């Protein structure tokens, strides 16, 4: 069986800093999820479990199980430590389970969860493993269970630019394996694969703005190597005018602060078993 993407396990990133998603977006997602007492929730590829604290804030009296599966030992250990700090000063009725687990390497389990969330995770699954992974996610859900996918809003007009920018960042940061195996799929391909796995017609729930600031990656991904950040910025500025079609807000350069600002969008999908 293919080895997991090892560079992912080496990253130690503060996603709240580099993604900077608003409370309004989280509240909208959680309203749509409509979580209930007794639910079993899987945060698949959920990093260090930051979504758990959005749930606890939005549903303070909820009784349910929260399961985190992530392939990174760094992230799962951080999830445990963060929760120990949280429960020292907060009461909660949510039972938590933090597990180092790689979906690609796991045998298929069936009918375990009411809700599965894949937040900025699907692109970490290599192309050759996409079909089997969607099949496994389908089986993980109970009948009538719901899948939510939060991903870059990608279509033919912006796909080349977006994926080229991220791949260049990964190479400069020393994550060659990520650059080679990450697989950012178009929205239409996501819908096709979900239907092939057995899900009912997927629904695009909403899109929202995602503003990428390159200098927010300096510490966590470039290890404070300013020259690497400068190389990434120059690559973006050189690439942008070469493309005939770009479907996003024009870029803004703030080179006095070693920053290039890009306006993309993200999208949230749902599908039902």
PDB file of N, CA and C in Angstrom, residues 159-240:
ATOM      1  N   UNK A 159      -7.852  27.473 -11.496  1.00  0.00           N
ATOM      2  CA  UNK A 159      -7.188  26.287 -10.963  1.00  0.00           C
ATOM      3  C   UNK A 159      -5.674  26.329 -11.173  1.00  0.00           C
ATOM      4  N   UNK A 160      -5.224  26.671 -12.373  1.00  0.00           N
ATOM      5  CA  UNK A 160      -3.786  26.652 -12.659  1.00  0.00           C
ATOM      6  C   UNK A 160      -3.051  27.654 -11.778  1.00  0.00           C
ATOM      7  N   UNK A 161      -3.596  28.860 -11.674  1.00  0.00           N
ATOM      8  CA  UNK A 161      -2.923  29.876 -10.868  1.00  0.00           C
ATOM      9  C   UNK A 161      -2.860  29.462  -9.401  1.00  0.00           C
ATOM     10  N   UNK A 162      -3.989  29.031  -8.840  1.00  0.00           N
ATOM     11  CA  UNK A 162      -4.024  28.662  -7.429  1.00  0.00           C
ATOM     12  C   UNK A 162      -3.064  27.516  -7.126  1.00  0.00           C
ATOM     13  N   UNK A 163      -3.152  26.448  -7.901  1.00  0.00           N
ATOM     14  CA  UNK A 163      -2.317  25.283  -7.609  1.00  0.00           C
ATOM     15  C   UNK A 163      -0.841  25.577  -7.829  1.00  0.00           C
ATOM     16  N   UNK A 164      -0.515  26.410  -8.799  1.00  0.00           N
ATOM     17  CA  UNK A 164       0.887  26.767  -9.033  1.00  0.00           C
ATOM     18  C   UNK A 164       1.449  27.571  -7.872  1.00  0.00           C
ATOM     19  N   UNK A 165       0.655  28.494  -7.353  1.00  0.00           N
ATOM     20  CA  UNK A 165       1.092  29.317  -6.217  1.00  0.00           C
ATOM     21  C   UNK A 165       1.356  28.451  -4.987  1.00  0.00           C
ATOM     22  N   UNK A 166       0.454  27.523  -4.686  1.00  0.00           N
ATOM     23  CA  UNK A 166       0.611  26.690  -3.503  1.00  0.00           C
ATOM     24  C   UNK A 166       1.767  25.712  -3.677  1.00  0.00           C
ATOM     25  N   UNK A 167       1.912  25.126  -4.867  1.00  0.00           N
ATOM     26  CA  UNK A 167       3.013  24.184  -5.104  1.00  0.00           C
ATOM     27  C   UNK A 167       4.366  24.874  -4.970  1.00  0.00           C
ATOM     28  N   UNK A 168       4.479  26.081  -5.470  1.00  0.00           N
ATOM     29  CA  UNK A 168       5.744  26.818  -5.352  1.00  0.00           C
ATOM     30  C   UNK A 168       6.071  27.091  -3.888  1.00  0.00           C
ATOM     31  N   UNK A 169       5.077  27.453  -3.117  1.00  0.00           N
ATOM     32  CA  UNK A 169       5.274  27.662  -1.677  1.00  0.00           C
ATOM     33  C   UNK A 169       5.785  26.396  -1.009  1.00  0.00           C
ATOM     34  N   UNK A 170       5.166  25.262  -1.343  1.00  0.00           N
ATOM     35  CA  UNK A 170       5.569  23.992  -0.722  1.00  0.00           C
ATOM     36  C   UNK A 170       7.010  23.634  -1.070  1.00  0.00           C
ATOM     37  N   UNK A 171       7.398  23.843  -2.331  1.00  0.00           N
ATOM     38  CA  UNK A 171       8.772  23.534  -2.742  1.00  0.00           C
ATOM     39  C   UNK A 171       9.764  24.430  -2.005  1.00  0.00           C
ATOM     40  N   UNK A 172       9.481  25.722  -1.946  1.00  0.00           N
ATOM     41  CA  UNK A 172      10.383  26.648  -1.264  1.00  0.00           C
ATOM     42  C   UNK A 172      10.478  26.345   0.231  1.00  0.00           C
ATOM     43  N   UNK A 173       9.396  25.842   0.808  1.00  0.00           N
ATOM     44  CA  UNK A 173       9.376  25.517   2.233  1.00  0.00           C
ATOM     45  C   UNK A 173      10.019  24.162   2.529  1.00  0.00           C
ATOM     46  N   UNK A 174      10.444  23.458   1.488  1.00  0.00           N
ATOM     47  CA  UNK A 174      11.084  22.169   1.687  1.00  0.00           C
ATOM     48  C   UNK A 174      10.123  21.000   1.724  1.00  0.00           C
ATOM     49  N   UNK A 175       8.868  21.234   1.311  1.00  0.00           N
ATOM     50  CA  UNK A 175       7.858  20.180   1.320  1.00  0.00           C
ATOM     51  C   UNK A 175       7.649  19.657  -0.106  1.00  0.00           C
ATOM     52  N   UNK A 176       8.689  19.075  -0.675  1.00  0.00           N
ATOM     53  CA  UNK A 176       8.627  18.597  -2.056  1.00  0.00           C
ATOM     54  C   UNK A 176       7.561  17.529  -2.213  1.00  0.00           C
ATOM     55  N   UNK A 177       7.451  16.664  -1.222  1.00  0.00           N
ATOM     56  CA  UNK A 177       6.466  15.596  -1.270  1.00  0.00           C
ATOM     57  C   UNK A 177       5.040  16.148  -1.351  1.00  0.00           C
ATOM     58  N   UNK A 178       4.770  17.207  -0.586  1.00  0.00           N
ATOM     59  CA  UNK A 178       3.457  17.851  -0.644  1.00  0.00           C
ATOM     60  C   UNK A 178       3.196  18.418  -2.037  1.00  0.00           C
ATOM     61  N   UNK A 179       4.201  19.090  -2.579  1.00  0.00           N
ATOM     62  CA  UNK A 179       4.042  19.710  -3.892  1.00  0.00           C
ATOM     63  C   UNK A 179       3.714  18.673  -4.958  1.00  0.00           C
ATOM     64  N   UNK A 180       4.287  17.479  -4.825  1.00  0.00           N
ATOM     65  CA  UNK A 180       4.077  16.437  -5.822  1.00  0.00           C
ATOM     66  C   UNK A 180       2.740  15.724  -5.656  1.00  0.00           C
ATOM     67  N   UNK A 181       2.293  15.521  -4.415  1.00  0.00           N
ATOM     68  CA  UNK A 181       1.153  14.647  -4.190  1.00  0.00           C
ATOM     69  C   UNK A 181      -0.147  15.359  -3.830  1.00  0.00           C
ATOM     70  N   UNK A 182      -0.076  16.601  -3.408  1.00  0.00           N
ATOM     71  CA  UNK A 182      -1.324  17.303  -3.152  1.00  0.00           C
ATOM     72  C   UNK A 182      -2.156  17.353  -4.426  1.00  0.00           C
ATOM     73  N   UNK A 183      -3.465  17.238  -4.268  1.00  0.00           N
ATOM     74  CA  UNK A 183      -4.351  17.132  -5.416  1.00  0.00           C
ATOM     75  C   UNK A 183      -5.584  17.997  -5.176  1.00  0.00           C
ATOM     76  N   UNK A 184      -5.494  19.264  -5.603  1.00  0.00           N
ATOM     77  CA  UNK A 184      -6.604  20.208  -5.472  1.00  0.00           C
ATOM     78  C   UNK A 184      -7.565  19.983  -6.638  1.00  0.00           C
ATOM     79  N   UNK A 185      -8.747  19.461  -6.344  1.00  0.00           N
ATOM     80  CA  UNK A 185      -9.663  19.120  -7.427  1.00  0.00           C
ATOM     81  C   UNK A 185     -10.675  20.226  -7.676  1.00  0.00           C
ATOM     82  N   UNK A 186     -11.119  20.278  -8.926  1.00  0.00           N
ATOM     83  CA  UNK A 186     -12.160  21.212  -9.319  1.00  0.00           C
ATOM     84  C   UNK A 186     -13.468  20.858  -8.617  1.00  0.00           C
ATOM     85  N   UNK A 187     -14.331  21.844  -8.450  1.00  0.00           N
ATOM     86  CA  UNK A 187     -15.637  21.587  -7.841  1.00  0.00           C
ATOM     87  C   UNK A 187     -16.403  20.503  -8.593  1.00  0.00           C
ATOM     88  N   UNK A 188     -16.363  20.562  -9.907  1.00  0.00           N
ATOM     89  CA  UNK A 188     -17.130  19.586 -10.701  1.00  0.00           C
ATOM     90  C   UNK A 188     -16.584  18.173 -10.506  1.00  0.00           C
ATOM     91  N   UNK A 189     -15.285  18.048 -10.312  1.00  0.00           N
ATOM     92  CA  UNK A 189     -14.700  16.732 -10.063  1.00  0.00           C
ATOM     93  C   UNK A 189     -15.093  16.219  -8.683  1.00  0.00           C
ATOM     94  N   UNK A 190     -15.134  17.109  -7.699  1.00  0.00           N
ATOM     95  CA  UNK A 190     -15.602  16.711  -6.366  1.00  0.00           C
ATOM     96  C   UNK A 190     -17.024  16.165  -6.455  1.00  0.00           C
ATOM     97  N   UNK A 191     -17.899  16.871  -7.130  1.00  0.00           N
ATOM     98  CA  UNK A 191     -19.284  16.427  -7.247  1.00  0.00           C
ATOM     99  C   UNK A 191     -19.365  15.064  -7.927  1.00  0.00           C
ATOM    100  N   UNK A 192     -18.570  14.862  -8.972  1.00  0.00           N
ATOM    101  CA  UNK A 192     -18.577  13.585  -9.686  1.00  0.00           C
ATOM    102  C   UNK A 192     -18.117  12.447  -8.775  1.00  0.00           C
ATOM    103  N   UNK A 193     -17.054  12.687  -8.008  1.00  0.00           N
ATOM    104  CA  UNK A 193     -16.531  11.625  -7.153  1.00  0.00           C
ATOM    105  C   UNK A 193     -17.474  11.304  -6.001  1.00  0.00           C
ATOM    106  N   UNK A 194     -18.152  12.298  -5.473  1.00  0.00           N
ATOM    107  CA  UNK A 194     -19.117  12.040  -4.406  1.00  0.00           C
ATOM    108  C   UNK A 194     -20.278  11.184  -4.910  1.00  0.00           C
ATOM    109  N   UNK A 195     -20.768  11.504  -6.075  1.00  0.00           N
ATOM    110  CA  UNK A 195     -21.867  10.724  -6.646  1.00  0.00           C
ATOM    111  C   UNK A 195     -21.403   9.293  -6.927  1.00  0.00           C
ATOM    112  N   UNK A 196     -20.189   9.142  -7.444  1.00  0.00           N
ATOM    113  CA  UNK A 196     -19.654   7.812  -7.731  1.00  0.00           C
ATOM    114  C   UNK A 196     -19.523   6.974  -6.466  1.00  0.00           C
ATOM    115  N   UNK A 197     -19.249   7.633  -5.333  1.00  0.00           N
ATOM    116  CA  UNK A 197     -19.103   6.909  -4.062  1.00  0.00           C
ATOM    117  C   UNK A 197     -20.452   6.487  -3.487  1.00  0.00           C
ATOM    118  N   UNK A 198     -21.549   7.039  -4.008  1.00  0.00           N
ATOM    119  CA  UNK A 198     -22.872   6.651  -3.543  1.00  0.00           C
ATOM    120  C   UNK A 198     -23.670   7.747  -2.874  1.00  0.00           C
ATOM    121  N   UNK A 199     -23.082   8.931  -2.705  1.00  0.00           N
ATOM    122  CA  UNK A 199     -23.796  10.034  -2.058  1.00  0.00           C
ATOM    123  C   UNK A 199     -24.913  10.553  -2.946  1.00  0.00           C
ATOM    124  N   UNK A 200     -25.963  11.070  -2.288  1.00  0.00           N
ATOM    125  CA  UNK A 200     -26.986  11.788  -3.030  1.00  0.00           C
ATOM    126  C   UNK A 200     -26.374  13.042  -3.645  1.00  0.00           C
ATOM    127  N   UNK A 201     -27.116  13.662  -4.528  1.00  0.00           N
ATOM    128  CA  UNK A 201     -26.617  14.832  -5.254  1.00  0.00           C
ATOM    129  C   UNK A 201     -25.973  15.834  -4.294  1.00  0.00           C
ATOM    130  N   UNK A 202     -24.664  16.083  -4.426  1.00  0.00           N
ATOM    131  CA  UNK A 202     -23.996  17.041  -3.536  1.00  0.00           C
ATOM    132  C   UNK A 202     -24.557  18.453  -3.722  1.00  0.00           C
ATOM    133  N   UNK A 203     -24.524  19.215  -2.649  1.00  0.00           N
ATOM    134  CA  UNK A 203     -25.015  20.586  -2.690  1.00  0.00           C
ATOM    135  C   UNK A 203     -23.892  21.554  -2.334  1.00  0.00           C
ATOM    136  N   UNK A 204     -23.755  22.582  -3.158  1.00  0.00           N
ATOM    137  CA  UNK A 204     -22.847  23.684  -2.804  1.00  0.00           C
ATOM    138  C   UNK A 204     -23.629  24.610  -1.878  1.00  0.00           C
ATOM    139  N   UNK A 205     -23.241  24.645  -0.600  1.00  0.00           N
ATOM    140  CA  UNK A 205     -24.000  25.413   0.384  1.00  0.00           C
ATOM    141  C   UNK A 205     -23.730  26.905   0.279  1.00  0.00           C
ATOM    142  N   UNK A 206     -22.457  27.292   0.246  1.00  0.00           N
ATOM    143  CA  UNK A 206     -22.122  28.701   0.097  1.00  0.00           C
ATOM    144  C   UNK A 206     -20.629  28.842  -0.164  1.00  0.00           C
ATOM    145  N   UNK A 207     -20.257  29.996  -0.685  1.00  0.00           N
ATOM    146  CA  UNK A 207     -18.852  30.349  -0.850  1.00  0.00           C
ATOM    147  C   UNK A 207     -18.555  31.562   0.027  1.00  0.00           C
ATOM    148  N   UNK A 208     -17.289  31.770   0.306  1.00  0.00           N
ATOM    149  CA  UNK A 208     -16.885  32.944   1.087  1.00  0.00           C
ATOM    150  C   UNK A 208     -15.476  33.347   0.676  1.00  0.00           C
ATOM    151  N   UNK A 209     -15.138  34.579   0.965  1.00  0.00           N
ATOM    152  CA  UNK A 209     -13.838  35.120   0.575  1.00  0.00           C
ATOM    153  C   UNK A 209     -12.722  34.536   1.437  1.00  0.00           C
ATOM    154  N   UNK A 210     -11.613  34.229   0.785  1.00  0.00           N
ATOM    155  CA  UNK A 210     -10.397  33.834   1.491  1.00  0.00           C
ATOM    156  C   UNK A 210      -9.263  34.726   0.998  1.00  0.00           C
ATOM    157  N   UNK A 211      -8.707  35.517   1.887  1.00  0.00           N
ATOM    158  CA  UNK A 211      -7.628  36.428   1.546  1.00  0.00           C
ATOM    159  C   UNK A 211      -6.305  35.807   1.984  1.00  0.00           C
ATOM    160  N   UNK A 212      -5.463  35.510   1.008  1.00  0.00           N
ATOM    161  CA  UNK A 212      -4.161  34.910   1.288  1.00  0.00           C
ATOM    162  C   UNK A 212      -3.111  36.004   1.417  1.00  0.00           C
ATOM    163  N   UNK A 213      -2.493  36.101   2.589  1.00  0.00           N
ATOM    164  CA  UNK A 213      -1.372  37.001   2.832  1.00  0.00           C
ATOM    165  C   UNK A 213      -0.101  36.151   2.862  1.00  0.00           C
ATOM    166  N   UNK A 214       0.778  36.367   1.926  1.00  0.00           N
ATOM    167  CA  UNK A 214       1.955  35.495   1.852  1.00  0.00           C
ATOM    168  C   UNK A 214       2.848  35.612   3.087  1.00  0.00           C
ATOM    169  N   UNK A 215       2.936  36.801   3.681  1.00  0.00           N
ATOM    170  CA  UNK A 215       3.870  36.948   4.805  1.00  0.00           C
ATOM    171  C   UNK A 215       3.405  36.247   6.075  1.00  0.00           C
ATOM    172  N   UNK A 216       2.164  35.772   6.103  1.00  0.00           N
ATOM    173  CA  UNK A 216       1.711  34.992   7.257  1.00  0.00           C
ATOM    174  C   UNK A 216       2.277  33.574   7.253  1.00  0.00           C
ATOM    175  N   UNK A 217       2.922  33.197   6.152  1.00  0.00           N
ATOM    176  CA  UNK A 217       3.562  31.877   6.071  1.00  0.00           C
ATOM    177  C   UNK A 217       5.038  31.934   6.468  1.00  0.00           C
ATOM    178  N   UNK A 218       5.562  33.123   6.788  1.00  0.00           N
ATOM    179  CA  UNK A 218       6.998  33.277   7.012  1.00  0.00           C
ATOM    180  C   UNK A 218       7.516  32.385   8.125  1.00  0.00           C
ATOM    181  N   UNK A 219       6.903  32.442   9.291  1.00  0.00           N
ATOM    182  CA  UNK A 219       7.409  31.686  10.434  1.00  0.00           C
ATOM    183  C   UNK A 219       7.060  30.204  10.341  1.00  0.00           C
ATOM    184  N   UNK A 220       5.785  29.921  10.074  1.00  0.00           N
ATOM    185  CA  UNK A 220       5.331  28.539  10.186  1.00  0.00           C
ATOM    186  C   UNK A 220       5.793  27.660   9.035  1.00  0.00           C
ATOM    187  N   UNK A 221       5.960  28.229   7.844  1.00  0.00           N
ATOM    188  CA  UNK A 221       6.309  27.390   6.702  1.00  0.00           C
ATOM    189  C   UNK A 221       7.701  27.680   6.145  1.00  0.00           C
ATOM    190  N   UNK A 222       8.157  28.907   6.236  1.00  0.00           N
ATOM    191  CA  UNK A 222       9.486  29.237   5.737  1.00  0.00           C
ATOM    192  C   UNK A 222      10.531  29.341   6.844  1.00  0.00           C
ATOM    193  N   UNK A 223      10.115  29.040   8.081  1.00  0.00           N
ATOM    194  CA  UNK A 223      11.050  29.043   9.218  1.00  0.00           C
ATOM    195  C   UNK A 223      11.831  30.357   9.318  1.00  0.00           C
ATOM    196  N   UNK A 224      11.111  31.462   9.094  1.00  0.00           N
ATOM    197  CA  UNK A 224      11.665  32.823   9.189  1.00  0.00           C
ATOM    198  C   UNK A 224      12.763  33.107   8.164  1.00  0.00           C
ATOM    199  N   UNK A 225      12.796  32.340   7.090  1.00  0.00           N
ATOM    200  CA  UNK A 225      13.749  32.614   6.014  1.00  0.00           C
ATOM    201  C   UNK A 225      13.109  33.610   5.034  1.00  0.00           C
ATOM    202  N   UNK A 226      13.440  34.876   5.235  1.00  0.00           N
ATOM    203  CA  UNK A 226      12.799  35.939   4.465  1.00  0.00           C
ATOM    204  C   UNK A 226      13.067  35.787   2.973  1.00  0.00           C
ATOM    205  N   UNK A 227      14.240  35.292   2.620  1.00  0.00           N
ATOM    206  CA  UNK A 227      14.579  35.145   1.209  1.00  0.00           C
ATOM    207  C   UNK A 227      13.630  34.171   0.512  1.00  0.00           C
ATOM    208  N   UNK A 228      13.223  33.117   1.218  1.00  0.00           N
ATOM    209  CA  UNK A 228      12.265  32.176   0.640  1.00  0.00           C
ATOM    210  C   UNK A 228      10.926  32.862   0.376  1.00  0.00           C
ATOM    211  N   UNK A 229      10.484  33.678   1.329  1.00  0.00           N
ATOM    212  CA  UNK A 229       9.239  34.425   1.150  1.00  0.00           C
ATOM    213  C   UNK A 229       9.345  35.367  -0.036  1.00  0.00           C
ATOM    214  N   UNK A 230      10.478  36.058  -0.158  1.00  0.00           N
ATOM    215  CA  UNK A 230      10.673  36.979  -1.279  1.00  0.00           C
ATOM    216  C   UNK A 230      10.620  36.242  -2.618  1.00  0.00           C
ATOM    217  N   UNK A 231      11.216  35.039  -2.652  1.00  0.00           N
ATOM    218  CA  UNK A 231      11.187  34.246  -3.887  1.00  0.00           C
ATOM    219  C   UNK A 231       9.756  33.858  -4.245  1.00  0.00           C
ATOM    220  N   UNK A 232       8.971  33.507  -3.248  1.00  0.00           N
ATOM    221  CA  UNK A 232       7.572  33.140  -3.488  1.00  0.00           C
ATOM    222  C   UNK A 232       6.795  34.344  -4.011  1.00  0.00           C
ATOM    223  N   UNK A 233       6.985  35.488  -3.371  1.00  0.00           N
ATOM    224  CA  UNK A 233       6.295  36.697  -3.813  1.00  0.00           C
ATOM    225  C   UNK A 233       6.627  37.023  -5.268  1.00  0.00           C
ATOM    226  N   UNK A 234       7.905  36.934  -5.625  1.00  0.00           N
ATOM    227  CA  UNK A 234       8.307  37.272  -6.987  1.00  0.00           C
ATOM    228  C   UNK A 234       7.733  36.283  -7.992  1.00  0.00           C
ATOM    229  N   UNK A 235       7.692  35.024  -7.596  1.00  0.00           N
ATOM    230  CA  UNK A 235       7.095  34.003  -8.468  1.00  0.00           C
ATOM    231  C   UNK A 235       5.635  34.348  -8.767  1.00  0.00           C
ATOM    232  N   UNK A 236       4.891  34.730  -7.736  1.00  0.00           N
ATOM    233  CA  UNK A 236       3.472  35.076  -7.916  1.00  0.00           C
ATOM    234  C   UNK A 236       3.330  36.277  -8.842  1.00  0.00           C
ATOM    235  N   UNK A 237       4.132  37.297  -8.608  1.00  0.00           N
ATOM    236  CA  UNK A 237       4.029  38.509  -9.407  1.00  0.00           C
ATOM    237  C   UNK A 237       4.423  38.264 -10.861  1.00  0.00           C
ATOM    238  N   UNK A 238       5.350  37.347 -11.080  1.00  0.00           N
ATOM    239  CA  UNK A 238       5.747  37.011 -12.451  1.00  0.00           C
ATOM    240  C   UNK A 238       4.706  36.137 -13.136  1.00  0.00           C
ATOM    241  N   UNK A 239       4.077  35.239 -12.399  1.00  0.00           N
ATOM    242  CA  UNK A 239       3.138  34.292 -12.980  1.00  0.00           C
ATOM    243  C   UNK A 239       1.815  34.941 -13.341  1.00  0.00           C
ATOM    244  N   UNK A 240       1.318  35.809 -12.501  1.00  0.00           N
ATOM    245  CA  UNK A 240      -0.030  36.349 -12.651  1.00  0.00           C
ATOM    246  C   UNK A 240      -0.319  36.935 -14.028  1.00  0.00           C
TER     247      UNK A 240
END
